[in-house]
mmCIF file of C-alpha atoms in Angstrom:
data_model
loop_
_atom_site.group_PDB
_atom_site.id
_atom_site.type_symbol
_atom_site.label_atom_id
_atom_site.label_comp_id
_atom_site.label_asym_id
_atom_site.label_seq_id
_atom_site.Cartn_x
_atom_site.Cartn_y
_atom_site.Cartn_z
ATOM 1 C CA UNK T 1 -11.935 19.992 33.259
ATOM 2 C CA UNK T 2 -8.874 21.926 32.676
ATOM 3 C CA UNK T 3 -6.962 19.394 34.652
ATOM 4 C CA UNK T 4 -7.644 16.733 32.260
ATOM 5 C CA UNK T 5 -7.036 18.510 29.335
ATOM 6 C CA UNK T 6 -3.767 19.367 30.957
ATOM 7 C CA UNK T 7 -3.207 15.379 31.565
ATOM 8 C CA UNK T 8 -4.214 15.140 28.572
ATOM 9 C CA UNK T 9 -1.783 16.978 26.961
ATOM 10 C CA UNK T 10 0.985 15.914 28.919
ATOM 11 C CA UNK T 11 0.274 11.860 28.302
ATOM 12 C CA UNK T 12 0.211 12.885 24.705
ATOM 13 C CA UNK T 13 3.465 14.854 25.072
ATOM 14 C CA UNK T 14 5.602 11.587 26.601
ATOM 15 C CA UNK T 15 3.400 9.260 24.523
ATOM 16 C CA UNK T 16 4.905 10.562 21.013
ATOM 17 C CA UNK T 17 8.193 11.273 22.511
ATOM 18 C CA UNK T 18 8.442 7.727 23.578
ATOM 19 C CA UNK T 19 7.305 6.787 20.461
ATOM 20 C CA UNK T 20 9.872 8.727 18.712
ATOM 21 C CA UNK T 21 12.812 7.000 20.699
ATOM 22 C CA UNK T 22 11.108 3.503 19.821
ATOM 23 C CA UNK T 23 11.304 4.265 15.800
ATOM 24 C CA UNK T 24 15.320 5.570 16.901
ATOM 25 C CA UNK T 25 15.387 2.386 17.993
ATOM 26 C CA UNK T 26 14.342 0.349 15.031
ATOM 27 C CA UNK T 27 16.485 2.644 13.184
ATOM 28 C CA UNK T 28 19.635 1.841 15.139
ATOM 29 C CA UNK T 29 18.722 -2.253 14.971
ATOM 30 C CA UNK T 30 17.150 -2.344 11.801
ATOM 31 C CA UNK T 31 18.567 -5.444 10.061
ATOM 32 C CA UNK T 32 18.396 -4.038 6.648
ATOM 33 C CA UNK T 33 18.167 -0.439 4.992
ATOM 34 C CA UNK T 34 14.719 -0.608 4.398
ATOM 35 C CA UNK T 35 14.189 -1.036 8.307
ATOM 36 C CA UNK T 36 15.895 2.079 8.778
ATOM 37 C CA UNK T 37 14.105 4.102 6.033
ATOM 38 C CA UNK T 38 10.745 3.026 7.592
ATOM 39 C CA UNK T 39 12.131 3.869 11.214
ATOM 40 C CA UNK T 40 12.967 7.068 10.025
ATOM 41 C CA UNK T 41 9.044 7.406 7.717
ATOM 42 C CA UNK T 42 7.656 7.060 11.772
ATOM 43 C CA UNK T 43 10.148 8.902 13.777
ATOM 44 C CA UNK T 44 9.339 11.817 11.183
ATOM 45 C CA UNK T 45 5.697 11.766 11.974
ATOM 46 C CA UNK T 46 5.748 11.238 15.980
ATOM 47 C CA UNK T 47 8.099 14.522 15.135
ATOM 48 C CA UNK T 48 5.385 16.313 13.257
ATOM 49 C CA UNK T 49 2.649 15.299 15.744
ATOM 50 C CA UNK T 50 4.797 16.246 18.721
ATOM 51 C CA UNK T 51 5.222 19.492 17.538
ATOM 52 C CA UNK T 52 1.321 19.818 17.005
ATOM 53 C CA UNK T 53 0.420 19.134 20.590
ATOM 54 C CA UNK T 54 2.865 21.477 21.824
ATOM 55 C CA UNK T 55 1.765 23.844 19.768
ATOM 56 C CA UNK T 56 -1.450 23.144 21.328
ATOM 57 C CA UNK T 57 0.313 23.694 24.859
ATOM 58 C CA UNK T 58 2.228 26.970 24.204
ATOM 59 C CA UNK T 59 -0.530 28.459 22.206
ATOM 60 C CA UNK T 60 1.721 29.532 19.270
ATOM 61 C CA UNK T 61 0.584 29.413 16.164
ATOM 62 C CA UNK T 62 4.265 29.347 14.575
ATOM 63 C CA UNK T 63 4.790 25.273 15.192
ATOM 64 C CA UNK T 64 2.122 24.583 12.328
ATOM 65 C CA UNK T 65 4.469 26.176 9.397
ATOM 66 C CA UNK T 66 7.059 23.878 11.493
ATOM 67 C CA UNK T 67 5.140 20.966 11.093
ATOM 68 C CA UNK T 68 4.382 21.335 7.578
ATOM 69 C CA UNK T 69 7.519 21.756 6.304
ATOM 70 C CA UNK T 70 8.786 18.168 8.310
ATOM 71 C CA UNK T 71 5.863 16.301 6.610
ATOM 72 C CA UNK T 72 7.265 17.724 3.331
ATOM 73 C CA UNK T 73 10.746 16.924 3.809
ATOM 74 C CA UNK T 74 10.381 13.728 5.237
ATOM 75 C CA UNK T 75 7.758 12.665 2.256
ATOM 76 C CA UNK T 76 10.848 13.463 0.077
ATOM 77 C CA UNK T 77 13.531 12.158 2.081
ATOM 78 C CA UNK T 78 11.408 8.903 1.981
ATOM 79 C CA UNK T 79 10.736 9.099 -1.736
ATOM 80 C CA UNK T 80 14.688 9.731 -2.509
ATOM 81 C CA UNK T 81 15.563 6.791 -0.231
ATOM 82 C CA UNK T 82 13.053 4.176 -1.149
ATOM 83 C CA UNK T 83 14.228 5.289 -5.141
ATOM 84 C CA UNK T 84 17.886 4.816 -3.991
ATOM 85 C CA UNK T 85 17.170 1.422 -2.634
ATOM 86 C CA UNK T 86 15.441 0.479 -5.625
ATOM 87 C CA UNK T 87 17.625 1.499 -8.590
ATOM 88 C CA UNK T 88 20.707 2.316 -6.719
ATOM 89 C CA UNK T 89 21.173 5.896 -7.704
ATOM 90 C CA UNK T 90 18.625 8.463 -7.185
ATOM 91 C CA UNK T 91 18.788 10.548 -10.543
ATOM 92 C CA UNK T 92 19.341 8.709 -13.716
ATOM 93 C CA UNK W 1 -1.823 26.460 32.585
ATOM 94 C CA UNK W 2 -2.488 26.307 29.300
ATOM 95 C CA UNK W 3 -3.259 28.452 26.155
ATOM 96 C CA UNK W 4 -6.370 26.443 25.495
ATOM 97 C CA UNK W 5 -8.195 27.584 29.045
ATOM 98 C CA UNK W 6 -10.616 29.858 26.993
ATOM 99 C CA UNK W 7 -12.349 26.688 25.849
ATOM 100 C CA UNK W 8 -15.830 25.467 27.313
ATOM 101 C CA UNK W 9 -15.424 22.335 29.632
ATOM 102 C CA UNK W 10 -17.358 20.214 26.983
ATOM 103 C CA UNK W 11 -14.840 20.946 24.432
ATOM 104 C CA UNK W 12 -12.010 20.543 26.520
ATOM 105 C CA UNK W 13 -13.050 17.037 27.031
ATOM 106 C CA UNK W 14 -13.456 16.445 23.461
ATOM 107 C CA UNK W 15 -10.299 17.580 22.692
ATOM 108 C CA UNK W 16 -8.568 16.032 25.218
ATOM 109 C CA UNK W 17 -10.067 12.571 24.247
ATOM 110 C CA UNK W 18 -8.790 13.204 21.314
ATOM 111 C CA UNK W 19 -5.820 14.272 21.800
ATOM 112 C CA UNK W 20 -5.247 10.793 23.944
ATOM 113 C CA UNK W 21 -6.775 8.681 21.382
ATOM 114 C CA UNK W 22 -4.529 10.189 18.851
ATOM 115 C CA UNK W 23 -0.964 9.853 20.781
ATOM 116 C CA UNK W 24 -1.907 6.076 22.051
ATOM 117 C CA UNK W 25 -2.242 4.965 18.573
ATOM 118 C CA UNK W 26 0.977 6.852 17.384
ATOM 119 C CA UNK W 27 2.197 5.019 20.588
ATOM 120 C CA UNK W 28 0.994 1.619 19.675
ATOM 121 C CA UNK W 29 2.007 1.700 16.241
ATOM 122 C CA UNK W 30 5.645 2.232 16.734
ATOM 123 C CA UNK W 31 5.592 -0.168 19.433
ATOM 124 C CA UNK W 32 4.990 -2.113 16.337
ATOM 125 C CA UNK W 33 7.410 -1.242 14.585
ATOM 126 C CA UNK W 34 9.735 -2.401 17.022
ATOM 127 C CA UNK W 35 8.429 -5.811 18.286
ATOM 128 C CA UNK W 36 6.968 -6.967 14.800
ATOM 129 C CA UNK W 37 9.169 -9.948 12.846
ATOM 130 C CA UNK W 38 9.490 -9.401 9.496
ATOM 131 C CA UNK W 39 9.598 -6.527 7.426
ATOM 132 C CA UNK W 40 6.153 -6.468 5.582
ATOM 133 C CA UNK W 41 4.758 -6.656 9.116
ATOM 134 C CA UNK W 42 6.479 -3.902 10.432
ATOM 135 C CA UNK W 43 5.511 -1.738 6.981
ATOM 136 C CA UNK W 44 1.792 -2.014 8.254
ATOM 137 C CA UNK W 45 2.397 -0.834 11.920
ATOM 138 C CA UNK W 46 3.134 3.111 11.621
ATOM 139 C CA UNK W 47 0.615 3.422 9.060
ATOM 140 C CA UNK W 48 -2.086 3.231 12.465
ATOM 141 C CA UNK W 49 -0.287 6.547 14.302
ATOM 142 C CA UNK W 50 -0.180 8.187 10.247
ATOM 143 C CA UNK W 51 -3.974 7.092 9.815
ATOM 144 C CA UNK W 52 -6.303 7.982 13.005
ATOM 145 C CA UNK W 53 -3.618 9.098 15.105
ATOM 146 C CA UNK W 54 -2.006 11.996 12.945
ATOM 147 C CA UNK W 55 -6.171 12.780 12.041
ATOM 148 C CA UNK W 56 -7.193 12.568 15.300
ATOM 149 C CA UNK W 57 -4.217 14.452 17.108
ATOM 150 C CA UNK W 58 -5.170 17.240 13.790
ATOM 151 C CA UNK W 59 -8.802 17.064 14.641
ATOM 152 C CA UNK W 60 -8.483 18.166 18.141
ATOM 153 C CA UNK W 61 -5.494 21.163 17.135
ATOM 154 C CA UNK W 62 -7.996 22.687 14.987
ATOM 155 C CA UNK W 63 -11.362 22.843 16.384
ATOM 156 C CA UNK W 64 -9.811 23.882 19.925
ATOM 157 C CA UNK W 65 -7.748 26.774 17.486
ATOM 158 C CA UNK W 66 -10.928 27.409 15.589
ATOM 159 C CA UNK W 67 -12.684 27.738 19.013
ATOM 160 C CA UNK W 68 -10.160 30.116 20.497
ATOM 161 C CA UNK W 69 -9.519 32.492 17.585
ATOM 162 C CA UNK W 70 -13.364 32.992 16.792
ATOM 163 C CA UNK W 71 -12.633 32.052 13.190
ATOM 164 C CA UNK W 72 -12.183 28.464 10.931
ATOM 165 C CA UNK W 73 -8.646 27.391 11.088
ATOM 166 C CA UNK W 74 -7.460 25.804 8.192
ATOM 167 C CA UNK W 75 -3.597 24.787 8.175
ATOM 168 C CA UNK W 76 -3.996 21.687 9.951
ATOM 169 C CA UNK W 77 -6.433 20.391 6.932
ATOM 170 C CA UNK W 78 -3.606 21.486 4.816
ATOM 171 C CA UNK W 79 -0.995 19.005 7.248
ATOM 172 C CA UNK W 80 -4.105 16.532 7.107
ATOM 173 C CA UNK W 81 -4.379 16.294 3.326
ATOM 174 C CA UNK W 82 -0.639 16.306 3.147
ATOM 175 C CA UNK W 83 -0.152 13.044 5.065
ATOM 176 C CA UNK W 84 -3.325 11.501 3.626
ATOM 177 C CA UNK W 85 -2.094 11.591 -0.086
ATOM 178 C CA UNK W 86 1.420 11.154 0.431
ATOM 179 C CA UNK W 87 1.655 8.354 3.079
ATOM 180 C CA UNK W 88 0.276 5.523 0.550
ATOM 181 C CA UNK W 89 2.754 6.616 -2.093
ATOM 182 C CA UNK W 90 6.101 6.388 0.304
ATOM 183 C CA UNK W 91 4.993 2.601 1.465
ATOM 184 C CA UNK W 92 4.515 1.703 -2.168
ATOM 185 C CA UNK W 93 7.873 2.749 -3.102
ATOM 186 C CA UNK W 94 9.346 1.185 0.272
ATOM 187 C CA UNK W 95 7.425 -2.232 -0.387
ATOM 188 C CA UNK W 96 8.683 -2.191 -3.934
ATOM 189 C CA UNK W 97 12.146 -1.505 -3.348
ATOM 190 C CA UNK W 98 12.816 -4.198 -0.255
ATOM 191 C CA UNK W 99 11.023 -6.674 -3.222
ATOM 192 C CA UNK W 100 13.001 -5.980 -5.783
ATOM 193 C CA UNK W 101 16.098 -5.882 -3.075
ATOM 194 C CA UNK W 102 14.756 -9.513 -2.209
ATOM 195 C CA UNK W 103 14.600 -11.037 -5.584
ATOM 196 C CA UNK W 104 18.239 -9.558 -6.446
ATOM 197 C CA UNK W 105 19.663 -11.081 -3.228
ATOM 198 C CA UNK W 106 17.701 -14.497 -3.600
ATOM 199 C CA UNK W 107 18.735 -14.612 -7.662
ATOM 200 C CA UNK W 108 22.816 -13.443 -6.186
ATOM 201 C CA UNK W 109 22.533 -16.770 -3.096
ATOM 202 C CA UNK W 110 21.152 -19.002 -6.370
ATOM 203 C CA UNK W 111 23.782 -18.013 -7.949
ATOM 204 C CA UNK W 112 26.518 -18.266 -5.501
ATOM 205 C CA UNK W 113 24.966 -21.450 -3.864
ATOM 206 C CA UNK W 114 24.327 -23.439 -6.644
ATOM 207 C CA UNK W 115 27.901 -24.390 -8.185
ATOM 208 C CA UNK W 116 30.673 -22.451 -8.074
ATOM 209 C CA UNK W 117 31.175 -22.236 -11.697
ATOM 210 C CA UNK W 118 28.924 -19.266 -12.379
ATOM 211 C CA UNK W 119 28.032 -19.713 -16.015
ATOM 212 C CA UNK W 120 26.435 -23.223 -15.255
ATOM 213 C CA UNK W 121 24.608 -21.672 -12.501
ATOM 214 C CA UNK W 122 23.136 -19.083 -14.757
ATOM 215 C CA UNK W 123 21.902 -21.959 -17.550
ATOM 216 C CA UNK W 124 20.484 -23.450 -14.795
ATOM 217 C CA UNK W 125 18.591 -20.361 -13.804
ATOM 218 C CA UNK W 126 18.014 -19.747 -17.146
ATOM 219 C CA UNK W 127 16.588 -23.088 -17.262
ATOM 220 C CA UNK W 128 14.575 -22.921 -14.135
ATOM 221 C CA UNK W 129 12.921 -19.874 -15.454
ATOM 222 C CA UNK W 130 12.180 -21.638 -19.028
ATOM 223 C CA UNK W 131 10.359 -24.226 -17.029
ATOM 224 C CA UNK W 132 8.558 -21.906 -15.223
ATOM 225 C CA UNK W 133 7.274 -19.925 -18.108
ATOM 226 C CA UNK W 134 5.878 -23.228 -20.072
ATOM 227 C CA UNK W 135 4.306 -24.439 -16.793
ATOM 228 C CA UNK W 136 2.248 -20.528 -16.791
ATOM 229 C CA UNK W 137 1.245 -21.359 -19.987
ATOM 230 C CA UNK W 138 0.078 -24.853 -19.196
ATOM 231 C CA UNK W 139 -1.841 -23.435 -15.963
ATOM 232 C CA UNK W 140 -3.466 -20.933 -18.771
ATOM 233 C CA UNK W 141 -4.489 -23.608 -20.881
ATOM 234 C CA UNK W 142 -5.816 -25.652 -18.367
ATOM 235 C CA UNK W 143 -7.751 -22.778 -16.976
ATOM 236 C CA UNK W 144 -8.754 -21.691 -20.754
ATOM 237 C CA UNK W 145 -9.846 -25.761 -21.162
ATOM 238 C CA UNK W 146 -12.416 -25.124 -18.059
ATOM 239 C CA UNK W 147 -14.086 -22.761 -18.979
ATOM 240 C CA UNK W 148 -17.257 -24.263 -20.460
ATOM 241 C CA UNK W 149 -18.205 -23.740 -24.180
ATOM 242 C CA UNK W 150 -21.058 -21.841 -24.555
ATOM 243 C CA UNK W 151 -23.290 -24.160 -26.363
ATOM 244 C CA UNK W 152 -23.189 -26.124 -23.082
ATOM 245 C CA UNK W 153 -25.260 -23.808 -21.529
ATOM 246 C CA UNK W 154 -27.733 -24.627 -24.137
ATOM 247 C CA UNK W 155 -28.470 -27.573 -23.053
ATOM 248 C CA UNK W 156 -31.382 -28.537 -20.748
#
């Protein structure tokens, strides 16, 4: 049984990186800003889960803190853009 | 070979079924994101890895942590909760700003498109959107007309 956990985690290791590269992806092509705000709202979170599972893996408990402070930042980063894109400066 | 050997063989399969299920839906979701047409579509597809698979992945991390430390574990509840509340607010913004980016662009191409004389094109718009407004209010009246009166119901 510990073999499948460890196939386990390792499948979910290359599953979110992969996942990462495809929102870098639709952040590269994206045809408008927007595209690129939203690659960048998923490439954030495959981040944040990535770093869980290896977290997992190493057995550190440090990578949570990690994790929480990318959901924070990108939930702001998101907020300031999608405000930008809306009214076309962020503070008014 | 990993930190998690401590763990019964029933929980290891547990968590690593859901550790699988978790990472395949991230997976899927920004597969998505990259293959879906138009924007609104794509808007819907990471919200399936931010759902299930960020719970799911979160589930697993803290009942195998929970298991191992011989105590609750409660930060990944705190990540959980996070994403939860927060993800429905940033796609509300996002869809709101590419809409309002839309109309601006298709009110700019009316303008530019229609005549190049820019103040006719704007009493024309201006126009347009007078004859839209009386043609709401006609729908309302028509829709206030249907409604029967109540003494109709009176009636045998």
């Amino acid at each position: 049984m510990t073999l499948v956990l460890w196939l386990a985690l390792n499948f979910a290791q290359f599953a979110l990186a992969l996942a990462a590269c495809l929102a870098c992806v639709r952040i590269v092509i994206g045809p408008r800003a927007q595209d690129r705000v939203l690659g960048l709202d998923a490439l954030y979170m495959c981040t944040l889960l990535l770093f869980i599972v290896t977290g997992m893996r190493l057995g550190t408990p440090f990578l949570f803190e990690a994790s929480l402070v990318i959901a924070i930042g990108g939930f702001v980063s998101t907020v300031t853009l999608a405000k930008f894109l809306l009214r076309g400066e962020v503070i008014e | 070979m990993t930190a998690l050997d401590g763990l019964p063989p029933w929980l290891m399969g547990i968590v690593a079924l859901l550790v699988v299920l978790g990472s395949s839906l991230t997976l899927i979701g920004t597969i998505g994101l990259v293959q879906l047409r138009s924007f609104f579509d794509r808007i819907h597809a990471p919200t399936l890895g931010t759902s299930w698979g960020a719970a799911s992945i979160l589930i697993a991390s803290l009942i195998s942590w929970s298991w191992i430390e011989d105590r609750i574990f409660l930060h990944e509840l705190v990540i959980g909760v996070f994403i939860m509340v927060t993800t429905p607010v940033t796609m509300m913004l996002l869809g709101r700003a590419t809409l309002h980016r839309q109309r601006a662009e298709a009110r700019l191409s009316a303008l530019e498109g229609g005549s190049h004389d820019i103040g006719n094109a704007a009493d024309e718009l201006s126009v347009e959107d007078e004859a839209l407004e009386r043609a709401e209010d006609e729908a309302e009246a028509a829709a206030a007309a249907q409604v029967p009166p109540p003494e109709a119901d009176a009636k045998p």
